[in-house]
Amino acid sequence: MTRIGFAYNLKPESSELSGPTGPAAQNQIPGDGDASRPEEDPPSTTDDEFAEWDSIETIEAVAAALGEAGEVILLEANEDFPERLRNERPDIVFNIAEGRHGVNREGHVPAICEFYGIPYSGSDPLALSTCLDKARTKETLEYHGVKTAAFTVVRSMSDVSAARSLSFPLFAKPVHEGSSKGITERNFCRTWNDLQVQTAFLLETYSQPVIVEEYLPGAEFTCAVLGNGSEARVLPIVGMNFESLPDGALPIYGFEAKWIWDRPERPLQMFDCPAQIDDSLTKAIELVTLDAYRVLGCRDWSRIDVRLDAAGTPNVVEVNPLPGILPNPADNSCFPKAARAAGMSYNELIQSCLRFAADRQNVALSEFMGRARAA
Ligand SMILES: Nc1ncnc2c1ncn2[C@@H]1O[C@H](COP(=O)(O)OP(=O)(O)OP(=O)(O)O)[C@@H](O)[C@H]1O
Ligand SMILES: [Mg+2]
């Protein structure tokens, strides 16, 4: 039987969660539950430190799916991970670990697997670290001619003047974060003064460079990609329904929408899947998504955010090679939602990612997976 190591980071205290029904409940970022406060204080770096780690519910669901494909060895990506991996030597590691420290944190588990010569699922350390740096991601996209909003990187306030070459309104965000850490309505800058105030705030609060980019005013989509090479495909596109946000809210899927307004007792109807768009826009979005996936070196799976510019052309906003995969359909997790729209169960999604990883590295999977593929 195939021995599958499962690498993850468990969110602190998440085993105490009871009956979570929304991201706000699952991720324990404090919000005050008042849906009418776009001026909510942005998160501090400590409030949302573990926002990207997984809950016990997700970890159990993934382990159950992997359990149908082999013997699962739980490998929490803590300090003991390297030693445990070395002792266990699984045939393959299924990796969802977001990592512990530093800007290369998502690359640590894959790098350790590479060090020991153990196959693993998903993107390599270079792709993971590149995608966690929104500026490096956009440089790579631009170099390869994949459409993305014009931008500049501000490392200290003396760099802000470089933004003079960009057209307002602008949007500012911390360069290394995910899960909308540090992305609130205040990041939308209409004026030079807005930009200076918000950039100074982000530099100070997040202690990292700030990316300033042209604001994309059009519709937004997120695209789940599964597979490699010519087998890579975009699952049904998820469209964002900004009309579900409180009146007057900026049409973005930022911190307020993810963690304050989307309450378990009052969930936002944020997503349409498949998105209600015509064939030519669907094709254009799929094309830019697969181009981004390819040029960034993504493997097995990724979720790519796309937004339309003023001309209606799809632009890549960012690439997530470790997609969120909350198992409960009530949780509004986009990758599993897209998989469901494609007729795949949660287990099939996880097993499909595992199969792409195994095929690419010539790892033989157990009997069950052979049958699943033939079916
Ligand atoms: N240039 C832009 N123009 C318009 N809106 C933007 C732009 N960049 C980001 N946004 C808005 O902010 C949201 C969050 O930005 P982004 O996806 O880069 O952050 P993230 O925190 O990494 O997200 P995720 O939770 O998907 O990891 C986007 O979904 C989009 O609604
Ligand atoms: Mg995003």
CSV table of C-alpha atoms and ligand atoms in Angstrom, one decimal:
chain,number,residue,atom,x,y,z
A,1,MET,CA,0.0,0.0,0.0
A,2,THR,CA,1.2,3.5,-0.9
A,3,ARG,CA,2.5,5.3,2.2
A,4,ILE,CA,1.3,8.9,1.9
A,5,GLY,CA,2.8,11.5,4.2
A,6,PHE,CA,0.4,14.4,4.9
A,7,ALA,CA,2.1,17.8,5.7
A,8,TYR,CA,-0.1,20.5,7.2
A,9,ASN,CA,0.0,23.4,9.7
A,10,LEU,CA,-2.8,23.1,12.3
A,11,LYS,CA,-4.3,26.4,13.4
A,12,PRO,CA,-3.8,26.9,17.2
A,13,GLU,CA,-6.9,26.1,19.2
A,14,SER,CA,-8.7,25.0,16.1
A,15,SER,CA,-9.5,21.6,17.7
A,16,GLU,CA,-11.8,23.6,20.0
A,17,LEU,CA,-13.9,24.9,17.2
A,18,SER,CA,-17.4,23.7,17.3
A,19,GLY,CA,-19.6,23.6,14.2
A,20,PRO,CA,-17.9,26.2,12.2
A,21,THR,CA,-20.1,27.4,9.3
A,22,GLY,CA,-18.1,30.3,7.8
A,23,PRO,CA,-14.6,31.5,7.2
A,24,ALA,CA,-14.9,34.0,10.1
A,25,ALA,CA,-15.7,31.2,12.5
A,26,GLN,CA,-13.1,28.9,11.0
A,27,ASN,CA,-10.2,31.3,11.0
A,28,GLN,CA,-10.8,33.0,14.3
A,29,ILE,CA,-9.9,36.5,13.1
A,30,PRO,CA,-11.6,38.8,15.4
A,31,GLY,CA,-14.3,40.9,13.7
A,32,ASP,CA,-17.0,42.7,15.7
A,33,GLY,CA,-19.9,41.2,13.6
A,34,ASP,CA,-21.2,44.6,12.7
A,35,ALA,CA,-21.7,44.4,8.9
A,36,SER,CA,-21.9,48.2,8.5
A,37,ARG,CA,-18.4,49.2,9.4
A,38,PRO,CA,-16.1,49.4,6.4
A,39,GLU,CA,-13.9,51.6,8.6
A,40,GLU,CA,-13.1,48.5,10.8
A,41,ASP,CA,-9.6,48.7,12.0
A,42,PRO,CA,-7.4,46.7,9.7
A,43,PRO,CA,-5.9,43.6,11.2
A,44,SER,CA,-2.6,43.8,13.0
A,45,THR,CA,0.1,41.4,12.0
A,46,THR,CA,-0.5,39.4,15.2
A,47,ASP,CA,-4.3,39.3,14.9
A,48,ASP,CA,-4.2,37.4,11.6
A,49,GLU,CA,-0.9,35.6,12.1
A,50,PHE,CA,-2.4,32.1,11.6
A,51,ALA,CA,-5.1,33.1,9.1
A,52,GLU,CA,-3.6,30.8,6.5
A,53,TRP,CA,-3.2,27.7,8.6
A,54,ASP,CA,-5.8,25.0,8.4
A,55,SER,CA,-8.5,24.0,10.9
A,56,ILE,CA,-8.8,20.5,12.3
A,57,GLU,CA,-11.9,20.0,10.1
A,58,THR,CA,-9.9,20.6,6.9
A,59,ILE,CA,-7.1,18.4,8.0
A,60,GLU,CA,-9.4,15.5,8.9
A,61,ALA,CA,-11.2,15.8,5.6
A,62,VAL,CA,-8.0,15.8,3.6
A,63,ALA,CA,-6.6,12.9,5.6
A,64,ALA,CA,-9.9,10.9,5.0
A,65,ALA,CA,-9.6,11.5,1.2
A,66,LEU,CA,-6.0,10.4,1.2
A,67,GLY,CA,-6.9,7.4,3.3
A,68,GLU,CA,-8.8,6.0,0.4
A,69,ALA,CA,-5.6,6.1,-1.7
A,70,GLY,CA,-3.1,4.6,0.8
A,71,GLU,CA,-1.8,4.6,4.3
A,72,VAL,CA,-1.8,8.2,5.7
A,73,ILE,CA,1.1,9.3,7.9
A,74,LEU,CA,0.3,12.7,9.6
A,75,LEU,CA,3.2,15.0,9.5
A,76,GLU,CA,2.5,18.3,11.1
A,77,ALA,CA,4.9,20.8,9.8
A,78,ASN,CA,6.3,21.8,13.1
A,79,GLU,CA,9.9,21.8,14.4
A,80,ASP,CA,10.0,18.0,14.4
A,81,PHE,CA,8.9,17.7,10.7
A,82,PRO,CA,12.3,17.2,9.2
A,83,GLU,CA,13.2,14.4,11.6
A,84,ARG,CA,9.8,12.7,11.3
A,85,LEU,CA,9.9,12.9,7.5
A,86,ARG,CA,13.3,11.4,7.5
A,87,ASN,CA,12.3,8.5,9.8
A,88,GLU,CA,9.0,7.8,8.1
A,89,ARG,CA,10.2,8.1,4.4
A,90,PRO,CA,6.7,8.0,2.9
A,91,ASP,CA,6.4,7.2,-0.9
A,92,ILE,CA,5.0,10.7,-1.4
A,93,VAL,CA,4.0,13.7,0.7
A,94,PHE,CA,0.7,15.5,0.1
A,95,ASN,CA,1.5,19.1,1.0
A,96,ILE,CA,-0.9,21.8,2.3
A,97,ALA,CA,1.5,23.3,4.8
A,98,GLU,CA,1.5,27.1,4.6
A,99,GLY,CA,4.8,27.2,6.6
A,100,ARG,CA,5.9,28.9,9.8
A,101,HIS,CA,8.2,31.8,9.4
A,102,GLY,CA,9.5,34.2,6.7
A,103,VAL,CA,8.8,35.1,3.2
A,104,ASN,CA,9.8,31.6,1.9
A,105,ARG,CA,7.6,29.8,4.5
A,106,GLU,CA,5.4,28.1,1.9
A,107,GLY,CA,8.6,26.6,0.3
A,108,HIS,CA,10.0,25.1,3.4
A,109,VAL,CA,8.1,21.7,3.4
A,110,PRO,CA,8.8,21.1,-0.3
A,111,ALA,CA,12.4,22.1,0.1
A,112,ILE,CA,12.8,19.6,3.0
A,113,CYS,CA,11.2,16.9,0.9
A,114,GLU,CA,13.6,17.7,-2.0
A,115,PHE,CA,16.5,17.5,0.5
A,116,TYR,CA,15.6,14.0,1.4
A,117,GLY,CA,14.6,13.0,-2.1
A,118,ILE,CA,11.0,12.4,-1.2
A,119,PRO,CA,8.3,13.1,-3.9
A,120,TYR,CA,5.6,15.7,-2.9
A,121,SER,CA,2.5,17.2,-4.3
A,122,GLY,CA,2.1,20.7,-5.6
A,123,SER,CA,4.5,23.5,-6.7
A,124,ASP,CA,8.2,23.6,-5.9
A,125,PRO,CA,9.8,26.1,-3.5
A,126,LEU,CA,10.7,28.5,-6.2
A,127,ALA,CA,7.1,28.8,-7.5
A,128,LEU,CA,5.7,29.0,-4.0
A,129,SER,CA,8.0,31.7,-2.9
A,130,THR,CA,7.6,33.6,-6.1
A,131,CYS,CA,3.8,33.6,-5.8
A,132,LEU,CA,4.0,34.7,-2.2
A,133,ASP,CA,5.7,37.8,-3.5
A,134,LYS,CA,3.1,39.7,-5.5
A,135,ALA,CA,5.8,41.9,-7.1
A,136,ARG,CA,7.9,39.0,-8.3
A,137,THR,CA,4.8,37.3,-9.5
A,138,LYS,CA,3.8,40.3,-11.6
A,139,GLU,CA,7.3,40.8,-12.9
A,140,THR,CA,7.3,37.2,-14.2
A,141,LEU,CA,3.8,37.7,-15.7
A,142,GLU,CA,4.8,40.9,-17.4
A,143,TYR,CA,8.0,39.4,-18.7
A,144,HIS,CA,6.0,36.6,-20.4
A,145,GLY,CA,3.3,39.0,-21.7
A,146,VAL,CA,0.6,37.8,-19.3
A,147,LYS,CA,-1.7,40.7,-18.6
A,148,THR,CA,-1.6,42.2,-15.1
A,149,ALA,CA,-2.2,45.7,-13.7
A,150,ALA,CA,0.7,48.2,-14.0
A,151,PHE,CA,2.5,48.5,-10.7
A,152,THR,CA,5.5,49.7,-8.7
A,153,VAL,CA,7.0,48.4,-5.5
A,154,VAL,CA,7.5,50.8,-2.5
A,155,ARG,CA,10.1,49.7,0.0
A,156,SER,CA,10.3,53.0,1.8
A,157,MET,CA,8.4,56.3,1.5
A,158,SER,CA,11.1,57.7,-0.7
A,159,ASP,CA,10.0,55.2,-3.4
A,160,VAL,CA,6.4,56.5,-3.5
A,161,SER,CA,7.2,59.0,-6.2
A,162,ALA,CA,7.6,56.1,-8.7
A,163,ALA,CA,3.8,55.7,-8.5
A,164,ARG,CA,3.5,59.0,-10.4
A,165,SER,CA,3.8,57.1,-13.6
A,166,LEU,CA,0.6,55.1,-12.8
A,167,SER,CA,-3.0,56.2,-13.3
A,168,PHE,CA,-5.3,56.8,-10.4
A,169,PRO,CA,-7.2,55.2,-8.8
A,170,LEU,CA,-4.5,53.0,-7.3
A,171,PHE,CA,-4.6,50.0,-5.0
A,172,ALA,CA,-1.9,49.3,-2.4
A,173,LYS,CA,-1.2,46.0,-0.7
A,174,PRO,CA,1.5,44.3,1.4
A,175,VAL,CA,3.8,42.4,-1.0
A,176,HIS,CA,4.0,39.1,0.9
A,177,GLU,CA,0.6,38.4,2.4
A,178,GLY,CA,-2.4,36.2,1.5
A,179,SER,CA,-6.0,35.7,2.8
A,180,SER,CA,-6.5,39.5,2.5
A,181,LYS,CA,-4.1,40.3,5.4
A,182,GLY,CA,-3.7,44.0,5.2
A,183,ILE,CA,-6.2,44.4,2.3
A,184,THR,CA,-9.1,46.7,3.2
A,185,GLU,CA,-11.1,49.4,1.5
A,186,ARG,CA,-8.6,51.9,2.7
A,187,ASN,CA,-6.1,50.4,0.2
A,188,PHE,CA,-8.1,52.0,-2.6
A,189,CYS,CA,-6.4,55.3,-3.2
A,190,ARG,CA,-8.1,58.0,-5.3
A,191,THR,CA,-5.6,60.7,-4.6
A,192,TRP,CA,-1.9,61.2,-4.1
A,193,ASN,CA,-2.6,62.0,-0.4
A,194,ASP,CA,-4.6,58.8,0.1
A,195,LEU,CA,-1.7,56.8,-1.4
A,196,GLN,CA,0.9,58.4,0.9
A,197,VAL,CA,-1.2,57.9,4.0
A,198,GLN,CA,-2.1,54.2,3.2
A,199,THR,CA,1.4,53.3,2.0
A,200,ALA,CA,3.0,54.6,5.1
A,201,PHE,CA,0.4,52.7,7.2
A,202,LEU,CA,1.1,49.4,5.4
A,203,LEU,CA,4.8,49.8,5.5
A,204,GLU,CA,4.7,50.4,9.2
A,205,THR,CA,2.1,47.8,10.1
A,206,TYR,CA,3.3,44.9,8.0
A,207,SER,CA,7.1,45.6,8.0
A,208,GLN,CA,7.4,44.6,4.3
A,209,PRO,CA,7.3,46.4,0.9
A,210,VAL,CA,4.0,47.6,-0.5
A,211,ILE,CA,2.9,47.0,-4.0
A,212,VAL,CA,1.0,49.8,-5.6
A,213,GLU,CA,-0.9,48.9,-8.7
A,214,GLU,CA,-3.6,50.4,-11.0
A,215,TYR,CA,-7.1,49.6,-9.7
A,216,LEU,CA,-8.9,47.2,-12.0
A,217,PRO,CA,-12.5,48.4,-12.0
A,218,GLY,CA,-14.2,45.4,-13.7
A,219,ALA,CA,-15.7,42.1,-12.6
A,220,GLU,CA,-13.6,39.6,-10.6
A,221,PHE,CA,-13.2,35.8,-10.9
A,222,THR,CA,-11.2,33.1,-9.3
A,223,CYS,CA,-10.1,30.1,-11.2
A,224,ALA,CA,-9.2,26.7,-9.9
A,225,VAL,CA,-6.6,24.9,-12.0
A,226,LEU,CA,-6.0,21.1,-11.8
A,227,GLY,CA,-3.3,19.1,-13.7
A,228,ASN,CA,-0.1,19.6,-15.5
A,229,GLY,CA,1.1,20.4,-19.0
A,230,SER,CA,-1.5,19.8,-21.7
A,231,GLU,CA,-3.7,18.0,-19.0
A,232,ALA,CA,-4.0,21.2,-16.9
A,233,ARG,CA,-7.6,22.5,-17.0
A,234,VAL,CA,-9.6,25.3,-15.4
A,235,LEU,CA,-12.5,24.0,-13.4
A,236,PRO,CA,-15.8,26.0,-13.7
A,237,ILE,CA,-14.9,29.7,-13.1
A,238,VAL,CA,-16.1,31.3,-9.9
A,239,GLY,CA,-17.5,34.8,-10.3
A,240,MET,CA,-17.6,37.3,-7.4
A,241,ASN,CA,-21.0,38.8,-6.7
A,242,PHE,CA,-20.2,42.2,-5.2
A,243,GLU,CA,-23.8,43.1,-5.0
A,244,SER,CA,-24.0,41.0,-1.9
A,245,LEU,CA,-21.7,43.4,-0.1
A,246,PRO,CA,-23.2,46.1,2.2
A,247,ASP,CA,-24.4,49.2,0.3
A,248,GLY,CA,-21.7,51.6,-0.6
A,249,ALA,CA,-18.9,49.0,-0.1
A,250,LEU,CA,-16.0,49.0,-2.6
A,251,PRO,CA,-16.3,46.0,-5.0
A,252,ILE,CA,-13.3,44.1,-3.8
A,253,TYR,CA,-12.9,40.7,-2.0
A,254,GLY,CA,-10.8,42.1,0.8
A,255,PHE,CA,-10.5,41.7,4.6
A,256,GLU,CA,-13.9,43.1,5.3
A,257,ALA,CA,-15.8,40.8,2.9
A,258,LYS,CA,-13.8,37.7,3.9
A,259,TRP,CA,-13.6,38.2,7.6
A,260,ILE,CA,-16.1,40.7,8.9
A,261,TRP,CA,-19.2,40.8,6.7
A,262,ASP,CA,-19.3,37.0,5.9
A,263,ARG,CA,-20.7,35.8,9.2
A,264,PRO,CA,-21.8,32.2,9.9
A,265,GLU,CA,-25.3,33.5,10.9
A,266,ARG,CA,-25.4,35.9,7.9
A,267,PRO,CA,-23.3,34.5,5.1
A,268,LEU,CA,-22.6,36.6,2.0
A,269,GLN,CA,-23.8,35.2,-1.3
A,270,MET,CA,-20.4,36.1,-2.8
A,271,PHE,CA,-19.9,33.5,-5.5
A,272,ASP,CA,-21.5,32.3,-8.7
A,273,CYS,CA,-20.2,29.1,-10.0
A,274,PRO,CA,-20.1,28.6,-12.9
A,275,ALA,CA,-19.8,32.4,-13.4
A,276,GLN,CA,-22.6,33.8,-15.6
A,277,ILE,CA,-20.4,35.0,-18.5
A,278,ASP,CA,-20.4,34.4,-22.2
A,279,ASP,CA,-18.1,31.9,-24.0
A,280,SER,CA,-15.6,34.4,-25.3
A,281,LEU,CA,-15.0,35.9,-21.9
A,282,THR,CA,-14.8,32.4,-20.4
A,283,LYS,CA,-12.1,31.5,-22.9
A,284,ALA,CA,-10.2,34.7,-22.4
A,285,ILE,CA,-10.2,34.1,-18.6
A,286,GLU,CA,-9.1,30.5,-19.0
A,287,LEU,CA,-6.3,31.5,-21.3
A,288,VAL,CA,-4.8,34.1,-19.0
A,289,THR,CA,-5.2,31.7,-16.1
A,290,LEU,CA,-3.4,28.8,-17.8
A,291,ASP,CA,-0.7,31.2,-19.1
A,292,ALA,CA,-0.1,32.4,-15.5
A,293,TYR,CA,0.0,28.8,-14.2
A,294,ARG,CA,2.5,27.8,-16.8
A,295,VAL,CA,4.9,30.8,-16.6
A,296,LEU,CA,5.0,30.7,-12.8
A,297,GLY,CA,5.8,27.0,-12.8
A,298,CYS,CA,2.7,25.9,-10.9
A,299,ARG,CA,2.1,22.2,-10.5
A,300,ASP,CA,-0.8,19.9,-9.8
A,301,TRP,CA,-3.2,22.6,-8.6
A,302,SER,CA,-3.5,26.4,-8.0
A,303,ARG,CA,-6.1,29.1,-7.6
A,304,ILE,CA,-5.7,32.2,-9.7
A,305,ASP,CA,-7.5,35.5,-9.2
A,306,VAL,CA,-8.5,37.5,-12.3
A,307,ARG,CA,-10.1,40.9,-12.7
A,308,LEU,CA,-11.2,42.8,-15.7
A,309,ASP,CA,-9.7,46.2,-16.5
A,310,ALA,CA,-11.6,49.2,-17.9
A,311,ALA,CA,-11.5,47.7,-21.4
A,312,GLY,CA,-12.9,44.4,-20.2
A,313,THR,CA,-9.7,42.5,-20.6
A,314,PRO,CA,-8.9,39.8,-18.0
A,315,ASN,CA,-5.8,40.7,-15.8
A,316,VAL,CA,-4.1,38.3,-13.3
A,317,VAL,CA,-4.4,39.7,-9.8
A,318,GLU,CA,-2.5,37.0,-8.0
A,319,VAL,CA,-1.6,33.3,-8.0
A,320,ASN,CA,-2.2,30.9,-5.1
A,321,PRO,CA,-0.3,27.6,-5.5
A,322,LEU,CA,-1.5,26.4,-2.1
A,323,PRO,CA,-5.3,26.9,-2.6
A,324,GLY,CA,-7.7,27.1,0.4
A,325,ILE,CA,-9.7,23.8,0.5
A,326,LEU,CA,-12.3,24.1,3.3
A,327,PRO,CA,-14.4,21.0,3.0
A,328,ASN,CA,-17.8,22.2,4.3
A,329,PRO,CA,-19.8,23.7,1.3
A,330,ALA,CA,-21.2,26.3,3.7
A,331,ASP,CA,-17.6,27.7,4.0
A,332,ASN,CA,-17.5,29.5,0.6
A,333,SER,CA,-14.1,27.9,-0.2
A,334,CYS,CA,-13.6,28.5,-3.9
A,335,PHE,CA,-11.5,25.5,-5.0
A,336,PRO,CA,-13.9,22.9,-3.6
A,337,LYS,CA,-16.8,24.9,-5.0
A,338,ALA,CA,-15.4,24.9,-8.5
A,339,ALA,CA,-14.7,21.1,-8.2
A,340,ARG,CA,-18.3,20.5,-7.1
A,341,ALA,CA,-19.5,22.5,-10.2
A,342,ALA,CA,-17.3,20.2,-12.3
A,343,GLY,CA,-19.0,17.1,-10.7
A,344,MET,CA,-16.1,16.2,-8.4
A,345,SER,CA,-16.6,15.4,-4.8
A,346,TYR,CA,-14.1,16.7,-2.2
A,347,ASN,CA,-12.4,13.4,-2.0
A,348,GLU,CA,-12.0,13.3,-5.8
A,349,LEU,CA,-10.5,16.7,-5.8
A,350,ILE,CA,-7.8,15.8,-3.2
A,351,GLN,CA,-7.2,12.4,-4.9
A,352,SER,CA,-7.0,14.0,-8.3
A,353,CYS,CA,-4.3,16.4,-7.1
A,354,LEU,CA,-2.5,13.5,-5.5
A,355,ARG,CA,-2.7,11.5,-8.8
A,356,PHE,CA,-1.2,14.3,-10.8
A,357,ALA,CA,1.6,14.6,-8.3
A,358,ALA,CA,2.2,10.9,-8.3
A,359,ASP,CA,2.1,10.6,-12.1
A,360,ARG,CA,4.6,13.4,-12.6
A,361,GLN,CA,7.1,11.7,-10.2
A,362,ASN,CA,6.5,8.1,-11.2
A,363,VAL,CA,5.1,7.1,-7.8
A,364,ALA,CA,2.8,4.1,-8.0
A,365,LEU,CA,-0.5,4.6,-6.1
A,366,SER,CA,-2.4,1.9,-4.5
A,367,GLU,CA,-5.0,-0.3,-6.2
A,368,PHE,CA,-7.9,2.1,-5.4
A,369,MET,CA,-6.4,5.0,-7.3
A,370,GLY,CA,-5.7,2.8,-10.3
A,371,ARG,CA,-9.4,1.9,-10.4
A,372,ALA,CA,-10.4,5.6,-9.8
A,373,ARG,CA,-8.4,6.6,-12.9
A,374,ALA,CA,-9.8,3.8,-15.1
A,375,ALA,CA,-13.4,4.7,-14.1
B,1,LIG,N1,-5.3,46.0,-8.7
B,1,LIG,C1,-6.5,45.7,-8.2
B,1,LIG,N2,-7.6,46.3,-8.6
B,1,LIG,C2,-8.8,46.1,-8.0
B,1,LIG,N3,-9.0,45.2,-7.0
B,1,LIG,C3,-7.9,44.6,-6.5
B,1,LIG,C4,-6.6,44.8,-7.1
B,1,LIG,N4,-5.7,44.0,-6.4
B,1,LIG,C5,-6.4,43.4,-5.4
B,1,LIG,N5,-7.7,43.7,-5.5
B,1,LIG,C6,-8.8,43.3,-4.6
B,1,LIG,O1,-8.3,42.9,-3.4
B,1,LIG,C7,-8.6,41.5,-3.2
B,1,LIG,C8,-7.5,40.8,-2.5
B,1,LIG,O2,-6.3,41.0,-3.2
B,1,LIG,P1,-5.3,39.7,-3.5
B,1,LIG,O3,-6.1,38.7,-4.1
B,1,LIG,O4,-4.1,40.2,-4.1
B,1,LIG,O5,-5.0,39.4,-2.0
B,1,LIG,P2,-4.9,38.1,-1.1
B,1,LIG,O6,-5.0,38.5,0.3
B,1,LIG,O7,-3.6,37.4,-1.5
B,1,LIG,O8,-6.1,37.2,-1.5
B,1,LIG,P3,-6.4,35.7,-1.2
B,1,LIG,O9,-7.3,35.7,0.0
B,1,LIG,O10,-7.0,35.3,-2.5
B,1,LIG,O11,-5.1,35.0,-0.9
B,1,LIG,C9,-8.8,40.9,-4.6
B,1,LIG,O12,-9.6,39.8,-4.6
B,1,LIG,C10,-9.5,42.1,-5.3
B,1,LIG,O13,-10.9,42.1,-5.0
B,2,MG,MG,-6.6,36.8,-3.8
